[in-house]
Amino acid sequence: MAGHLIRRLNQISVSVFTERMKAQGLDLTQVQFGALSALADNPNIDQATLAGLIAHDRVTMGAVLDRLQNKGLIERRTSPRDRRAKLLKLTAKGETFLKQATPIVWALQKDILAGLSDDERAEMLRLMQKVTESGNELSRAPLQKPKQDG
């Protein structure tokens, strides 16, 4: 069944990611990597926007951000437009850390889909993209595209 296979593939993905980061001496989860990457591309966004960009629930995102801040990888500052909101951005240490982690993440992609040829991997990624886009609104934490200025 699709659900079982998706769960198993997620287990494999998490295991490979965790193993590779640990082997390189990096304390980083997939969600933390997603948050750092999104902040690199979208500095000075708030927690809710970040959660939407990586399709993660807002409550758990707070704990993820606490860990990243405690590691010195991100900074939070009060929004000048909404004193309740905290704007997020990478620190210099966070930028360096992300530059170190990104090639490792790219290198492990083939291992997550081991057993597939290059063409099969491309087709699987295309189909997974199609399925996740069509089912996005069914998620408890749907992916939300960044808002375009102007």
Coordinates of C-alpha atoms in Angstrom, one line a residue:
M1 CA 0.0 0.0 0.0
A2 CA 1.2 3.5 -0.8
G3 CA 1.0 4.8 2.8
H4 CA 3.2 2.0 4.1
L5 CA 5.8 2.4 1.4
I6 CA 5.8 6.2 1.9
R7 CA 6.4 5.7 5.6
R8 CA 9.2 3.2 4.9
L9 CA 10.8 5.6 2.5
N10 CA 10.6 8.4 5.1
Q11 CA 12.3 6.1 7.6
I12 CA 15.1 5.4 5.1
S13 CA 15.4 9.1 4.3
V14 CA 15.7 10.1 8.0
S15 CA 18.1 7.3 8.7
V16 CA 20.5 8.1 5.8
F17 CA 20.3 11.9 6.6
T18 CA 21.0 11.4 10.3
E19 CA 23.8 8.9 9.7
R20 CA 25.6 11.2 7.2
M21 CA 25.3 14.3 9.3
K22 CA 26.6 12.4 12.3
A23 CA 29.5 11.0 10.3
Q24 CA 30.5 14.6 9.4
G25 CA 30.2 15.8 13.0
L26 CA 27.1 17.9 12.3
D27 CA 24.2 18.0 14.7
L28 CA 21.4 18.6 12.3
T29 CA 17.9 17.2 11.5
Q30 CA 16.1 17.3 8.2
V31 CA 13.6 19.8 9.5
Q32 CA 16.4 22.0 10.8
F33 CA 18.1 21.8 7.4
G34 CA 14.9 22.8 5.7
A35 CA 14.5 25.7 8.1
L36 CA 18.0 27.0 7.5
S37 CA 17.7 26.6 3.7
A38 CA 14.4 28.5 3.7
L39 CA 15.9 31.3 5.8
A40 CA 18.9 31.5 3.5
D41 CA 16.5 32.1 0.6
N42 CA 14.0 34.2 2.6
P43 CA 15.7 36.2 5.3
N44 CA 13.7 38.3 7.8
I45 CA 10.5 36.2 7.7
D46 CA 8.4 35.2 10.7
Q47 CA 7.9 31.8 12.2
A48 CA 4.5 31.2 10.7
T49 CA 5.8 32.1 7.2
L50 CA 8.8 29.8 7.7
A51 CA 6.5 26.9 8.8
G52 CA 4.5 27.4 5.6
L53 CA 7.5 27.4 3.4
I54 CA 8.7 24.1 4.6
A55 CA 5.3 22.5 5.3
H56 CA 5.8 22.1 9.0
D57 CA 3.3 22.8 11.8
R58 CA 3.8 26.1 13.6
V59 CA 3.9 24.7 17.1
T60 CA 6.7 22.3 16.4
M61 CA 8.5 25.0 14.4
G62 CA 9.0 27.0 17.6
A63 CA 11.0 24.1 19.2
V64 CA 13.1 23.7 16.0
L65 CA 13.9 27.4 16.0
D66 CA 14.8 27.3 19.7
R67 CA 17.3 24.6 19.0
L68 CA 18.8 26.5 16.0
Q69 CA 19.0 29.7 18.1
N70 CA 20.7 27.8 21.0
K71 CA 23.3 26.6 18.4
G72 CA 23.9 30.1 17.3
L73 CA 22.7 29.4 13.8
I74 CA 19.7 31.9 13.7
E75 CA 18.7 35.1 15.3
R76 CA 15.3 36.3 16.2
R77 CA 14.3 40.0 16.4
T78 CA 11.0 41.7 17.1
S79 CA 9.2 42.8 13.9
P80 CA 8.9 46.6 13.6
R81 CA 5.4 46.1 12.1
D82 CA 4.1 43.6 14.7
R83 CA 5.7 43.5 18.2
R84 CA 4.3 40.0 18.7
A85 CA 6.1 38.6 15.7
K86 CA 9.8 37.6 15.6
L87 CA 11.7 37.9 12.4
L88 CA 14.2 35.2 11.7
K89 CA 17.5 35.2 9.8
L90 CA 20.7 33.2 9.7
T91 CA 23.7 34.3 11.7
A92 CA 27.1 34.2 10.1
K93 CA 27.7 30.9 11.9
G94 CA 24.4 29.7 10.4
E95 CA 25.4 30.6 6.9
T96 CA 28.7 28.8 7.3
F97 CA 27.0 25.8 8.8
L98 CA 24.5 25.6 5.9
K99 CA 27.3 25.9 3.4
Q100 CA 29.0 22.9 5.1
A101 CA 25.8 20.8 5.3
T102 CA 24.3 21.5 1.8
P103 CA 26.9 19.4 -0.2
I104 CA 26.3 16.5 2.2
V105 CA 22.6 16.7 1.7
W106 CA 23.0 16.7 -2.1
A107 CA 25.4 13.8 -2.0
L108 CA 23.0 11.6 0.0
Q109 CA 20.0 12.0 -2.4
K110 CA 21.0 9.0 -4.5
D111 CA 21.3 6.8 -1.4
I112 CA 17.7 7.6 -0.4
L113 CA 16.5 6.3 -3.7
A114 CA 19.0 3.5 -4.0
G115 CA 18.3 0.8 -6.6
L116 CA 16.9 3.3 -9.1
S117 CA 18.7 4.4 -12.3
D118 CA 19.1 8.1 -13.0
D119 CA 16.0 8.0 -15.3
E120 CA 14.0 6.2 -12.7
R121 CA 15.0 8.6 -9.9
A122 CA 14.0 11.5 -12.1
E123 CA 10.7 9.9 -12.8
M124 CA 10.1 9.1 -9.2
L125 CA 10.8 12.6 -8.1
R126 CA 8.5 14.0 -10.8
L127 CA 5.7 11.7 -9.7
M128 CA 6.3 12.5 -6.0
Q129 CA 6.2 16.2 -6.8
K130 CA 2.9 15.7 -8.7
V131 CA 1.3 13.7 -5.8
T132 CA 2.5 16.1 -3.1
E133 CA 1.3 19.2 -5.0
S134 CA -2.2 17.6 -5.7
G135 CA -2.6 16.5 -2.1
N136 CA -1.1 19.6 -0.5
E137 CA -4.3 20.9 1.0
L138 CA -5.0 17.6 2.6
S139 CA -2.0 18.0 4.9
R140 CA -2.2 19.3 8.4
A141 CA 0.7 21.6 7.5
P142 CA 0.4 22.5 3.8
L143 CA 3.3 23.9 1.9
Q144 CA 2.7 27.6 1.3
K145 CA 4.6 29.3 -1.5
P146 CA 6.4 32.5 -0.6
K147 CA 4.4 35.7 -1.2
Q148 CA 5.6 37.8 -4.1
D149 CA 6.3 41.4 -3.3
G150 CA 4.5 44.0 -5.5

